[in-house]
Each structure stands twice: as C-alpha cells, then as structure tokens.
Coordinates of C-alpha atoms and ligand atoms in Angstrom, one line a residue:
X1 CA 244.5 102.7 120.5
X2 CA 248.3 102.3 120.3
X3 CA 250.9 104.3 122.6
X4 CA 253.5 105.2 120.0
X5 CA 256.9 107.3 122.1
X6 CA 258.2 108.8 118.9
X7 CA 260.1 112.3 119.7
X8 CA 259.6 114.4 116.5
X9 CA 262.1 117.3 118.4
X10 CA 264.4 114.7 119.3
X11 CA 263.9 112.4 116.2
X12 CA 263.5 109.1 118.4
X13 CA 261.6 106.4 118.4
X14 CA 261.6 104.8 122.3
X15 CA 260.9 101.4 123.1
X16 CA 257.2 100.7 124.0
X17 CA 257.1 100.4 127.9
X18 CA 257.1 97.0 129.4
X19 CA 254.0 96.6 131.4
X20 CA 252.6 93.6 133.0
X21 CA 249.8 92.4 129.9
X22 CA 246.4 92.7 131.3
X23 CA 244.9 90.0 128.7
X24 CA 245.2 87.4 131.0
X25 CA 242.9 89.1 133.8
X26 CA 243.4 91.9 136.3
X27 CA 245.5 94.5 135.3
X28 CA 247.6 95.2 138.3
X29 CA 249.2 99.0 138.3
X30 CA 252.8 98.6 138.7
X31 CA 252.9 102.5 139.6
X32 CA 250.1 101.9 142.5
X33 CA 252.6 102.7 145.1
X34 CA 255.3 104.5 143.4
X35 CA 256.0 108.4 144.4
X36 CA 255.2 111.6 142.9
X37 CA 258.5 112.1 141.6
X38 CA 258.8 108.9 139.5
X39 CA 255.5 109.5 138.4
X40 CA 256.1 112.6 136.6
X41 CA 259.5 111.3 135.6
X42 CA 258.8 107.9 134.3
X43 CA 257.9 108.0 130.7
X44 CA 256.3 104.4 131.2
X45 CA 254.1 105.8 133.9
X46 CA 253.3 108.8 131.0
X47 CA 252.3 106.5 128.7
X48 CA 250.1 104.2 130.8
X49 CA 249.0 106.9 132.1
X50 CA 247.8 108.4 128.5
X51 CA 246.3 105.2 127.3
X52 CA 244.2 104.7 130.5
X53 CA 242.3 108.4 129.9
X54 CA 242.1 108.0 126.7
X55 CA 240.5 104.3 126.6
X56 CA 238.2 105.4 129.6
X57 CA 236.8 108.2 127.5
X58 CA 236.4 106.1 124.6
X59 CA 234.8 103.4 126.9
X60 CA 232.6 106.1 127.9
X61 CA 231.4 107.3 124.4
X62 CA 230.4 103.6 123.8
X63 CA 228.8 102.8 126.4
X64 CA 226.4 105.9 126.1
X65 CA 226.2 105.2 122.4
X66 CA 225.3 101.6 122.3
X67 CA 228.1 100.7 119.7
X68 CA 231.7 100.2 119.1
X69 CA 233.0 103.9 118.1
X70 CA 234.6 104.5 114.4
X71 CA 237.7 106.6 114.0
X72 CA 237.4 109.5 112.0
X73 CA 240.6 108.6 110.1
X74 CA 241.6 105.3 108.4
X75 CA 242.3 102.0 110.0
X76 CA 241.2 100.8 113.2
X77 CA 243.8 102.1 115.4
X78 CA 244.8 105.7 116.8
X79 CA 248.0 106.5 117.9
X80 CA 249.1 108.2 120.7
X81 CA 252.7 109.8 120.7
X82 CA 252.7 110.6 124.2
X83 CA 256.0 113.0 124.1
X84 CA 255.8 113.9 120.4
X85 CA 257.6 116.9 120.8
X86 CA 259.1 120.1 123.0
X87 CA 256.3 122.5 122.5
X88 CA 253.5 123.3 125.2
X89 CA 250.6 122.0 122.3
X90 CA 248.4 118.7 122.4
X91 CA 246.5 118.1 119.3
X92 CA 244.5 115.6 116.7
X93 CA 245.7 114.9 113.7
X94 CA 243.4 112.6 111.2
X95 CA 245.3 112.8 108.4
X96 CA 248.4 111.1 110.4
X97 CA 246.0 109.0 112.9
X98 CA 247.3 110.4 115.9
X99 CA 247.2 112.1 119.0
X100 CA 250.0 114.4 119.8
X101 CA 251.1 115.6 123.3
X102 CA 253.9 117.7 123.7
X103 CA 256.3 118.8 126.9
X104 CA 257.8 122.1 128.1
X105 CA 259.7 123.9 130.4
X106 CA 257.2 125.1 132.8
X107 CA 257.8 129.0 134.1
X108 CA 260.6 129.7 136.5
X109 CA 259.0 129.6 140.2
X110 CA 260.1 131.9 142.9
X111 CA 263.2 130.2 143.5
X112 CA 263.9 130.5 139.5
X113 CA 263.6 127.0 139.1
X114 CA 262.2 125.6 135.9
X115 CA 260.4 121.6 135.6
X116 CA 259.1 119.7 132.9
X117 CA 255.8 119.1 132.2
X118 CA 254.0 116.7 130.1
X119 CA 250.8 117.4 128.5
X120 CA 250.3 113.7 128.5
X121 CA 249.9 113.7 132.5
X122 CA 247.1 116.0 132.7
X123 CA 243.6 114.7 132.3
X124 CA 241.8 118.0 130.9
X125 CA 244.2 117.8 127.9
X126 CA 243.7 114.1 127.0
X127 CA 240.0 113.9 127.8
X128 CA 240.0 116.8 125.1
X129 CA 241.9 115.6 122.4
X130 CA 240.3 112.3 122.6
X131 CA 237.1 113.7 122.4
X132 CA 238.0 115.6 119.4
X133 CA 239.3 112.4 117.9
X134 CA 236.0 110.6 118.8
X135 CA 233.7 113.3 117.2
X136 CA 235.4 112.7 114.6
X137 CA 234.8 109.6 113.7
X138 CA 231.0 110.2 114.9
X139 CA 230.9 113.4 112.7
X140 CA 233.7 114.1 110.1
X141 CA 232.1 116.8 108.7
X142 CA 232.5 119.0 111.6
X143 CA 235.9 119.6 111.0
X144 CA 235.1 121.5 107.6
X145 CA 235.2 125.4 107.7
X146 CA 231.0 125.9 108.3
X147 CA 229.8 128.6 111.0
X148 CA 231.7 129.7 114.4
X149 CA 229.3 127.8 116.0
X150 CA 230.8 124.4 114.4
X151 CA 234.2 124.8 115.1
X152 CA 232.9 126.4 118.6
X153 CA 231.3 122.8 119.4
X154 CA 233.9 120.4 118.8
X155 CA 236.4 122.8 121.3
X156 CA 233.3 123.2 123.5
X157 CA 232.3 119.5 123.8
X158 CA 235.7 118.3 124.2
X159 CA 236.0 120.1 127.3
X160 CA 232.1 119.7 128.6
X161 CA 233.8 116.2 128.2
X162 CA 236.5 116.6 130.4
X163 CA 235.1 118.0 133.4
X164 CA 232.2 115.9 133.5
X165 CA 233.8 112.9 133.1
X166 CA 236.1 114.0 136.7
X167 CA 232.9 115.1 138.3
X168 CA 231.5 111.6 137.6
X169 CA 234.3 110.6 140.2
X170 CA 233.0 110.9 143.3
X171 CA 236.4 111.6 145.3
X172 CA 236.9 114.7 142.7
X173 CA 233.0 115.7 143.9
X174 CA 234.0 115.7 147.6
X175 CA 237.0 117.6 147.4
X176 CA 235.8 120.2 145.5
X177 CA 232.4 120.2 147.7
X178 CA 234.4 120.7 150.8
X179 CA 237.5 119.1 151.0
X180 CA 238.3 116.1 152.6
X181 CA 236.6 117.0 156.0
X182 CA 235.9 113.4 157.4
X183 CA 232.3 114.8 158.3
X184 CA 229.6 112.7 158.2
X185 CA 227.2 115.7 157.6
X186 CA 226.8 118.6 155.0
X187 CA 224.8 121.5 155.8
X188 CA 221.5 122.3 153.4
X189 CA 223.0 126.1 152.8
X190 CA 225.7 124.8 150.8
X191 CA 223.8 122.7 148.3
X192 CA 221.9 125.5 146.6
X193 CA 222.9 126.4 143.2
X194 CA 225.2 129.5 143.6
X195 CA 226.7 128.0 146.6
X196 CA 227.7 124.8 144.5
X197 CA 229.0 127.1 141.6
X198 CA 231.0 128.7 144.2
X199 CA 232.3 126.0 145.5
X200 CA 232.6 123.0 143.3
X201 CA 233.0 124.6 140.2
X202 CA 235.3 127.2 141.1
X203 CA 237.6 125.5 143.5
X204 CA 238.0 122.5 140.9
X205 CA 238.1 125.9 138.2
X206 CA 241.1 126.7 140.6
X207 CA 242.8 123.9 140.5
X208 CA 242.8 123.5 136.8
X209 CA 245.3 123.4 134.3
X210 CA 247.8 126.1 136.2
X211 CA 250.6 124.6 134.5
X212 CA 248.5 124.0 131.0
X213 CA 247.6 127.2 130.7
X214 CA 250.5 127.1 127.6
X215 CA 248.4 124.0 126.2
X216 CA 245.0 124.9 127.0
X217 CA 244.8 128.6 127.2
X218 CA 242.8 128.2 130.8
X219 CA 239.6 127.7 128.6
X220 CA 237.8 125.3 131.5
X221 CA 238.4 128.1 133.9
X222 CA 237.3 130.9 132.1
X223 CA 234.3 128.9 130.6
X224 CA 233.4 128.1 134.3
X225 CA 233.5 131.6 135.8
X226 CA 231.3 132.9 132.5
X227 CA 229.0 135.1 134.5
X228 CA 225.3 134.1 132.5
X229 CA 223.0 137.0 130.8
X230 CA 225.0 138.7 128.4
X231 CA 224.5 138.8 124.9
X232 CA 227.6 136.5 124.2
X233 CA 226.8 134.9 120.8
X234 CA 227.1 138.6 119.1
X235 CA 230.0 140.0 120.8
X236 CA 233.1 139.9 118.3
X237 CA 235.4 138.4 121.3
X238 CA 232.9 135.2 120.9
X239 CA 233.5 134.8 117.6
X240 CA 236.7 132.7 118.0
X241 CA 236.1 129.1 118.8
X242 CA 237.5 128.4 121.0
X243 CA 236.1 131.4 122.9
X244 CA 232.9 130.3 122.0
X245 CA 233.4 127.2 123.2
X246 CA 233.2 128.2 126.7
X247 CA 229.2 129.6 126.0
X248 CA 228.6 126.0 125.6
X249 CA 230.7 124.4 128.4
X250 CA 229.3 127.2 131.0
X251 CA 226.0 125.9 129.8
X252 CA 226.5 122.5 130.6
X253 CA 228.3 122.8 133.9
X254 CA 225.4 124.9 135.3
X255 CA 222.7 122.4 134.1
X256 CA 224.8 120.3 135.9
X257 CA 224.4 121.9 138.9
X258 CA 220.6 122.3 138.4
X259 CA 220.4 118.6 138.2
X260 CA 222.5 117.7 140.8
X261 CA 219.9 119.9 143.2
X262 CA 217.0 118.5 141.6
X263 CA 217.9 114.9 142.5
X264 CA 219.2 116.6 145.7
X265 CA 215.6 117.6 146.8
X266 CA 214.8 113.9 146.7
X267 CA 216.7 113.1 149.7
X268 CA 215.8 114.1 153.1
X269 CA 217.6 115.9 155.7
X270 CA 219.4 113.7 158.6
X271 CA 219.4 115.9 161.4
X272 CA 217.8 120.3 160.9
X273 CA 219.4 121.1 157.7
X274 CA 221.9 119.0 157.4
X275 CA 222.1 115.6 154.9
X276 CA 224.3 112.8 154.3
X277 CA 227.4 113.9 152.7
X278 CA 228.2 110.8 151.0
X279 CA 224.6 110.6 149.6
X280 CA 225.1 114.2 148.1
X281 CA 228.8 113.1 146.8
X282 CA 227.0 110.0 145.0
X283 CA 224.0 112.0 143.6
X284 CA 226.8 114.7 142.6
X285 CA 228.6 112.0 140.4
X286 CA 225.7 110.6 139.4
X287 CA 224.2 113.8 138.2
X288 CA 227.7 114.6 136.0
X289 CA 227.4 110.8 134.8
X290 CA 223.7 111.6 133.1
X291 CA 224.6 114.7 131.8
X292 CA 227.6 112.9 130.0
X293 CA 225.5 110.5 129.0
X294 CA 223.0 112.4 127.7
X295 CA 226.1 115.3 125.7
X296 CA 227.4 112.3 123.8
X297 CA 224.1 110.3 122.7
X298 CA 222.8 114.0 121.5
X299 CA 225.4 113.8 118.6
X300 CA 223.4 111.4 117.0
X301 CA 220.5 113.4 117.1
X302 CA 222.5 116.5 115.8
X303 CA 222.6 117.4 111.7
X304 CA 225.8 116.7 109.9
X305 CA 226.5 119.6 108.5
X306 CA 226.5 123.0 109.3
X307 CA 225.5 122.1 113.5
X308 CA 224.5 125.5 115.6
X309 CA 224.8 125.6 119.4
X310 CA 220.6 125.9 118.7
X311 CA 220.9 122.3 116.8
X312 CA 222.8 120.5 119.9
X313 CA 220.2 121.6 122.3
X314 CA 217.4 120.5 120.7
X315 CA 219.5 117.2 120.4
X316 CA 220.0 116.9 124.1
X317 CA 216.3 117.7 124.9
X318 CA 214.9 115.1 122.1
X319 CA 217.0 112.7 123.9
X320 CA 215.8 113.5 127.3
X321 CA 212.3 112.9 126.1
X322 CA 213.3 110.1 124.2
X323 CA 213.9 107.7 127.4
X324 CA 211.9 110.3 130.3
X325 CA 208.9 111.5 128.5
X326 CA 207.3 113.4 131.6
X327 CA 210.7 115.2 132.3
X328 CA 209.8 114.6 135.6
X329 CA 213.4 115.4 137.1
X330 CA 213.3 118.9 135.3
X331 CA 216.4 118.0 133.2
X332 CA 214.5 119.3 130.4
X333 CA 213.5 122.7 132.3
X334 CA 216.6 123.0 133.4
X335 CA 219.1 122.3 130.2
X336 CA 216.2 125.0 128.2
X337 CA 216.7 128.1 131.1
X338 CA 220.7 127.6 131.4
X339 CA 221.6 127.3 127.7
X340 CA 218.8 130.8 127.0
X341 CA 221.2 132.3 130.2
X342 CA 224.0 132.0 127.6
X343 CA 221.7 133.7 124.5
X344 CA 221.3 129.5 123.1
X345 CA 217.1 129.0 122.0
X346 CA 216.7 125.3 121.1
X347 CA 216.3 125.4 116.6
X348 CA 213.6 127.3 115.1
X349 CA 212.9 124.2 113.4
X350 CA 211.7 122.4 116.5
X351 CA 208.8 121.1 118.4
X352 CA 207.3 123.7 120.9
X353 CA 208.9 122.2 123.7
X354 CA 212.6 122.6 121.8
X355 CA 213.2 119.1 120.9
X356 CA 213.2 118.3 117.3
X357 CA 209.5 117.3 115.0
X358 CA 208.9 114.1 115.2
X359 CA 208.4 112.6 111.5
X360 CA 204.9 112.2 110.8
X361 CA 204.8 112.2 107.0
X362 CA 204.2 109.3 104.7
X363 CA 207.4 107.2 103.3
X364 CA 207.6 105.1 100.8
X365 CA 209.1 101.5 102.1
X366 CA 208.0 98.9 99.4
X367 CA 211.2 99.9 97.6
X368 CA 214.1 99.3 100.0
X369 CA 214.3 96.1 102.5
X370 CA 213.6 96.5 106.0
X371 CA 217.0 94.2 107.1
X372 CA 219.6 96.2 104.6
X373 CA 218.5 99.6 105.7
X374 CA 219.9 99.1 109.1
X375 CA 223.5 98.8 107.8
X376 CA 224.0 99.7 104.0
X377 CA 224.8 103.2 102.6
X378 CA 223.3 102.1 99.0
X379 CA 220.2 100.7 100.5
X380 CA 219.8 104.1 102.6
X381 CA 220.3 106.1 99.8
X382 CA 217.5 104.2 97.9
X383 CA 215.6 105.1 100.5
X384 CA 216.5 109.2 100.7
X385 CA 216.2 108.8 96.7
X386 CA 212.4 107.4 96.9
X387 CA 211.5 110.1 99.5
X388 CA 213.5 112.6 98.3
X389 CA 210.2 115.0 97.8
X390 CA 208.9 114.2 101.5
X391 CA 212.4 114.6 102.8
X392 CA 212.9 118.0 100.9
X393 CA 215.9 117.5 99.3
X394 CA 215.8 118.8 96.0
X395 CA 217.8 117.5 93.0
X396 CA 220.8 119.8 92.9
X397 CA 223.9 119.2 93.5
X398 CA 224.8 115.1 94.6
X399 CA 223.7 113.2 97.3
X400 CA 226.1 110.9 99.4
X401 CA 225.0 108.5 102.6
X402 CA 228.3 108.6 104.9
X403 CA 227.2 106.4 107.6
X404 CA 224.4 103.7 108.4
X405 CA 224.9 103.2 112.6
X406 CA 223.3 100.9 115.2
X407 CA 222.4 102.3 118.6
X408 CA 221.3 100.7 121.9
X409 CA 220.1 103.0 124.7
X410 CA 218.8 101.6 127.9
X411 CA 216.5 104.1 129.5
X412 CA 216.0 104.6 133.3
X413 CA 213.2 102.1 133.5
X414 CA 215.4 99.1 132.3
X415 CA 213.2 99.4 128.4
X416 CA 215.7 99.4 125.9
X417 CA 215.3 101.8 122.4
X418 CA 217.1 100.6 119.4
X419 CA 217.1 103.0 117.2
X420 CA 219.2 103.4 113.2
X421 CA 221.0 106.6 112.5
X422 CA 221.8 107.1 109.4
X423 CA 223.7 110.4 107.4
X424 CA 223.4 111.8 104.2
X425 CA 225.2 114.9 102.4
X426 CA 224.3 117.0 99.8
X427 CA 227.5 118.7 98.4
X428 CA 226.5 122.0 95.3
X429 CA 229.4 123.3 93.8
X430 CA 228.8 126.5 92.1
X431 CA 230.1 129.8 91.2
X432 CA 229.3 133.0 93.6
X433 CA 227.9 134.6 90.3
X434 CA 225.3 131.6 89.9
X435 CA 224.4 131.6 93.7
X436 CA 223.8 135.1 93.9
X437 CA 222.0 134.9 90.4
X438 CA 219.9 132.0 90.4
X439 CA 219.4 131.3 94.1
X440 CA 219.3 134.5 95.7
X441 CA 221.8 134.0 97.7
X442 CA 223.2 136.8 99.6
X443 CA 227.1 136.5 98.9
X444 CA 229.4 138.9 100.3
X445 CA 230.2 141.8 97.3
X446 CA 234.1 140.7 97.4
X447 CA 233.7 137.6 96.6
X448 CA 234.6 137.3 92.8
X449 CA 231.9 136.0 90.4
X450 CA 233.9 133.2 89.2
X451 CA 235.0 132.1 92.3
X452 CA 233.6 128.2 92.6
X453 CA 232.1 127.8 96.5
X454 CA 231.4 124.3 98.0
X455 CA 227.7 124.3 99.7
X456 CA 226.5 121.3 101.8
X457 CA 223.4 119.8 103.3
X458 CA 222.3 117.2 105.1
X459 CA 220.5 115.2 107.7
X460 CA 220.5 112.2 110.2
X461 CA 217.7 110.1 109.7
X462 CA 216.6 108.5 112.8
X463 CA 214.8 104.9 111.8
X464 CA 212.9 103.2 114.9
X465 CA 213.2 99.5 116.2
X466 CA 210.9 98.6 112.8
X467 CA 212.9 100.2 110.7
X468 CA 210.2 103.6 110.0
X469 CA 211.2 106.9 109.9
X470 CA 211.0 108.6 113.2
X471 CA 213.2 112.0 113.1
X472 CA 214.6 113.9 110.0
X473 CA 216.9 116.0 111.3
X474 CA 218.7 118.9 109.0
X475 CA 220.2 121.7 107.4
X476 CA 218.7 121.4 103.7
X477 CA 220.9 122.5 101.1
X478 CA 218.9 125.9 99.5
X479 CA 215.4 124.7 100.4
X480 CA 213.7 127.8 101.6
X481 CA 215.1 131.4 102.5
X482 CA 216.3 130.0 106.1
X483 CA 218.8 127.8 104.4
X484 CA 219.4 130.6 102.1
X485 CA 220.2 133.1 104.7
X486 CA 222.4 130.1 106.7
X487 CA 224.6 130.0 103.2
X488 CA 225.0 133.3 103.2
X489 CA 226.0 133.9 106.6
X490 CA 228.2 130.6 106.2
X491 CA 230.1 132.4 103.2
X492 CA 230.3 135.6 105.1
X493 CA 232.2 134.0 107.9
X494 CA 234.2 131.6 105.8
X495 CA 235.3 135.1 103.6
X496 CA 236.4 137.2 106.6
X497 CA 238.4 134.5 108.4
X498 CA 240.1 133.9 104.9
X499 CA 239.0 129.8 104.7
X500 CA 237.9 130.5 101.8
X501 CA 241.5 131.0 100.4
X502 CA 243.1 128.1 102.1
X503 CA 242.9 124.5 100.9
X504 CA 241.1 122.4 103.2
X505 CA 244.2 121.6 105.5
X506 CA 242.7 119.1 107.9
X507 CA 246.2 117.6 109.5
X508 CA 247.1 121.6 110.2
X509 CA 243.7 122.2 111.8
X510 CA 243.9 121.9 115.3
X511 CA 247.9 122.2 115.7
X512 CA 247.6 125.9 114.3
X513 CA 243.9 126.4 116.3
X514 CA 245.4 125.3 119.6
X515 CA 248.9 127.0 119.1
X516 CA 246.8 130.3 118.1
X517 CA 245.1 130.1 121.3
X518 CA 248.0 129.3 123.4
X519 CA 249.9 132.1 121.9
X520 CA 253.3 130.5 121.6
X521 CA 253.6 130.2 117.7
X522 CA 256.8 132.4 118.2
X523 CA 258.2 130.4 120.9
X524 CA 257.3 127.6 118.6
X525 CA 258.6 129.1 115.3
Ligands
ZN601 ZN1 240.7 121.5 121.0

C-alpha cells in the first residue's frame, strides 16, 4: 500500500510526509506524545495514521488466511488518497487502485462552530474500505450485480470487520465493559449475554461514528441495536444493502458475545460472584480475535458467485469443524441460533449440521499432476474438465479457473491444515426468450425477448494436503430447478433495481452506493 495526498477538490498533489523509515528496525511514532489538536490537524499524522489501519487489517487477513493477499485490481500496490476530496464519502475504487477518503465540515455545535473532519482519522471507515478492497482481491466476482444478499455481504463484512478487529484490543473491551474503573474485580451479573449487549456493544454503538454518520450513515450502530426475531430478510426496507448488511453484522456481534461467555464459564469466580476483570478483558479480545479469524478464513469456503447470507454460514461452520471437530466451545451452536435469530438457515445444500457436504465421490486424477494443480489455472481446469460430470457442471456456456490459492491454517491444537482453493466460473450468455424457452426459466414478463442476459456459476474447490478433492462448493449454472429458481430471482432483482440497464460500472460502484446511503448526493452535486 502507498499513501498518495492528491486533493481531487483542490487539484493538488502534496508532498509525501517525511517520517522516520521503519526498514531499519523499530518504527518509533513521532506523534506518540503530540496533542489532540495536532493530531487532527497534521495531515502527516492523517496519513500515518491511514496507512497503519489499513496495513493492520491487511496484516490481519493474512495472517488468518495463510497467504500473502492479492488486490482485486492490477498491480501490486493500492493507493490511499487520504484527503482526496471535500465531500463526507470514503470509498474503493478498482478500476483506479485506490482508496478514497474524503473531509467535511462537520455540523455547527451549540456555539455555531463548525471543524473539519477527516474520514481518514476514523478507524470504522478505513477498517471498511480496506476490507472491501481485500474482498476483492479474495473474490472479484462479488462486486457484479447478483442477489441483495451479495452486495449485502461485502457492506456487511466490512463492518463485522471493523468492530471486531477494536474488540480484539483489549483497552477498547475494558472501556466499553465498564470504563476505566481501576477495579480489580467484575461482578458475575454483568457478564451474561444481554448485560454485555447492553453494555459493550451499545456504549461502544454510542460512541461510534457521531461525526461519520455523513460517511457511514451510522450503519455499526443501527446494525448493533437490531433487536433479533423479526422476519428481516423479507421486509422491503432490507432489501438495500447496505441495510441488509446490518442482519449480518448483528449476527456476528451477538455470536460474539455468546462466545465470549462460553469461554467465560471456564474461569472461576475470585471471591462470591465476582472474577478477574482483566481475565474477562483478555478472554473478551480473545473471543473477537477467533471470530475474526474464523469471518475471514470462511471466504474461502464461500462459492464465487452468486454468495447468500445462507452460503457464508455454512462457510463459517465448515471452518469451525475444520480445526475443532467436537465443537466443544459451542462456537458452532452458537453462530447456528444467532444467525436463525436474524431469519439466516445455513444452505439447503449442506450437511445436517449446516456445514457444507464433504466430497465423497470418485475423481479422476491420472490426468492432471498432483504438483501443478496447487498453483495453475490450466492444470485446474484440466481437472474441472475431466470431472466435469461428477462435478455437475454441464457443457453450456464457457468455463474459466480465476484463481488457484495456497492456504495454511494452524488449528488450536498446534496441527496445521494445508489445504488448495481453487475457483472456477461458468459464464451463459443468452437471450430472455431462449431462457425462458429452453430452460424454463422464470424471467420477469418485461424483460424483452431479445434482450441478451449474462448468467454465472461456479464453485471453490477445496483440494486437501494430497492434493484430493475434499469440498465442492457452488452455485451451478442451470443444474436443477434450485439454480433455476436462484436465476430467476437473480433477474428479478437485477430488473427492478434497473442493473440490468446499466453497464457494469465498477469504479462508480461504491462512490454512488455509499453517497446514496449517506444522502448527500445534493450537497455533493
Ligand atoms: Zn461499504
């Protein structure tokens, strides 16, 4: 990553800040000591300040991933433009490499008085627009127009990113626990689950993004204060992404929580009632740790194409049982009851315990080599070509291998799983009069005969340590009347919120998504 101080509003390119190079060693802060005022003020403060978040949460993708991390655009480097321009909007752009983060004018306070603040100081905004960044390079399909529930994760991940990656900080987990008290003791009452989603979640909810609220349209807050039980998924409001988003982030925050007690139990009680408060601030960060952990290695185990909230959780329980088979904290229990709480079943095309089938079918591997499969797109698709009839995928349409990727997971026993992923696409184009004609699929009436409509498929093929075939996970092109029914309802959507009119404009993407949300496109304009 690059820090790049170009001013689109002010047409300006700055000079890069001179910081002391940390190549040599220990990178010592030079801000360590400075005050509040130059901190907000000091644009090289802004932009180590950028880089720092931003590398952290890239550090933290590899580290769960067991690989370097690809960017989803060209070239190895991203750019971050950490005052790119006078607008209260952050966004990713792939097409131009780069991360944007704009300033404003806050609103006048009660004395009428009016600062400046810089998206690029707050943590929520560049965790998320990193992580959008990142899941794109893990997933670049995700950005196509597919079902709400696509566009819904990469909003929704991005910020199950954010605050997870504060809560792993233990001083974050102690002042929203109970402030800074100094007490040596925390009483047993408070560490029950609705006490803890009183207190930590909501007081940090609180604190949140006051002043983003222009940026980020307070989605972290409202996401958090989601009260569970209601049929969500259908209501029209949810239908935005970014709204639906939150179903996913409340989801995670509240397994959080369940975990956080789980381990909890497993410490005893100092004096009646009362435990070690540091102990519970440690398991507390630790608990938001795993779950990070445990949200980013589950892309890999997601299809990529056409992803449903259903899809990820089936993704995060496979990798649960992956490295604990005996879910013997409850993770598993736990992630299943809060994601139903939000109207999320794991994939109809799992195992009976919500994690996805394990492969068990016979593959031909005479024909491809063992050593090229773990890291050539050809030598992959020889593979999905010899097995195409046990892998389902029929013969329409084209086949293309995007990725062939390493992974290294260490599980909580020290035993380490390599494991292959590898991701193939099936692209049909076809008219709506030949869909509806010769695959019985249900296209919406409006949709002109001749109009020509772009389906995909695909899978992630998850190869063991010896190179065999241990998950297929997907969304087939037109296999059987599920796939069917998921066109369908993918055309449906794509029709109403008139994608199907645009050209693909990826750069334009997120900057009119998050100005739509944030409602200032007429400050903007
Ligand atoms: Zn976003």
């Amino acid at each position: 990553m690059a820090v790049v101080d170009y001013d689109v509003t002010a047409n300006a390119l700055y000079c890069p800040a001179d910081l002391p190079s940390g190549l040599e060693g220990e990178y010592r802060d030079p801000f360590q000591d400075a005050p509040d005022e130059t901190l907000l003020s000091d644009p090289r403060f802004h932009a180590q300040n950028v880089y720092a978040i931003a590398m952290r949460i890239l550090a933290r993708f590899e580290f769960a991933l067991g690989r370097r991390v690809q960017w989803g655009c060209e070239g190895h480097q991203l750019n971050i433009l950490p005052h790119a321009f006078a607008e209260p909007n952050a966004f990713y752009s792939r097409d131009n490499r780069s991360l944007y983060f704009g300033y404003f004018e806050s609103f006048p306070d009660k004395q009428d008085q009016t600062h400046t603040v810089f998206s690029c100081l707050s943590h929520d905004v560049v965790a998320h627009e990193t992580t959008h960044a990142i899941l794109d390079g893990l997933r670049s399909r995700y950005l196509e127009p597919s079902s709400p529930d696509q566009g819904a994760f990469h909003e929704g991940l991005a910020d199950a990113v954010a605050l997870l990656s504060v809560f792993a900080l233990p001083d974050v987990v102690g002042a929203a626990l109970d402030g800074a008290t100094g007490a040596a003791l925390i009483d047993q009452a408070l560490l029950e689950k609705d006490q803890l989603a009183n207190s930590v979640l909501f007081r940090l909810a609180d604190e949140m993004g006051q002043e983003m609220s222009g940026v980020r349209g307070c989605a972290l807050r409202h996401s958090i204060r989601l009260s569970p039980g209601k049929d969500y998924k259908n209501d029209p409001e949810f239908q935005e992404v970014h709204k639906r988003g939150e179903l996913l982030v409340a989801a995670m925050m509240r397994s959080f929580l369940d975990i956080w007690v789980s381990r909890l139990k497993r410490i005893g009680t100092i004096v009646d009632g009362k435990k070690d408060r540091s102990l519970v601030i440690e398991e507390g960060a630790r608990a938001a740790d795993h779950l990070l952990t445990m949200a980013i290695r589950a892309i890999d185990y997601c299809p990529p194409v056409d992803l449903s909230f259903s899809d990820y959780l089936s993704a995060l329980l496979t990798v649960d049982r992956e490295v604990v088979p005996d879910d013997r904290y409850g993770y598993r229990e736990a992630l299943l009851s809060n994601f139903r709480d939000f109207g999320i079943d794991p994939s109809a095309r799992a195992d009976i315990d919500g994690s996805w089938l394990r492969c068990d079918d016979e593959m031909i591997y005479s024909r491809t080599h063992f050593d090229s499969m773990l890291r050539d797109n050809e030598e992959v698709f020889r593979f999905v070509w010899e097995n195409r009839k046990a892998l389902n995928i029929g013969d329409i349409g084209y086949i293309e291998v995007q990725s062939v990727r390493p992974s290294v997971r260490i599980a909580p026993d020290g035993f380490v799983l390599r494991e292959t992923i590898a991701e193939y696409v099936q692209v049909l184009t076809v008219t709506a009069g030949e869909l509806r004609q010769d695959f019985k699929v249900d296209v919406p009436d409006d949709i002109e005969f001749w109009r020509s409509l772009r389906l995909l498929g695909g899978g992630t093929l998850v190869f063991d340590e010896y190179g065999q075939l241990k998950y297929q996970i997907a969304n087939h092109l037109l296999k059987d009347r599920g796939d069917k029914r998921r066109q369908g309802d993918r055309l449906a959507y794509l029709w109403r919120q008139g994608f199907l009119d645009r050209k693909n404009d990826r750069a334009g993407y997120f900057a009119a998504l998050h100005l739509a949300r944030s409602g200032v496109s007429e400050r903007a304009g």
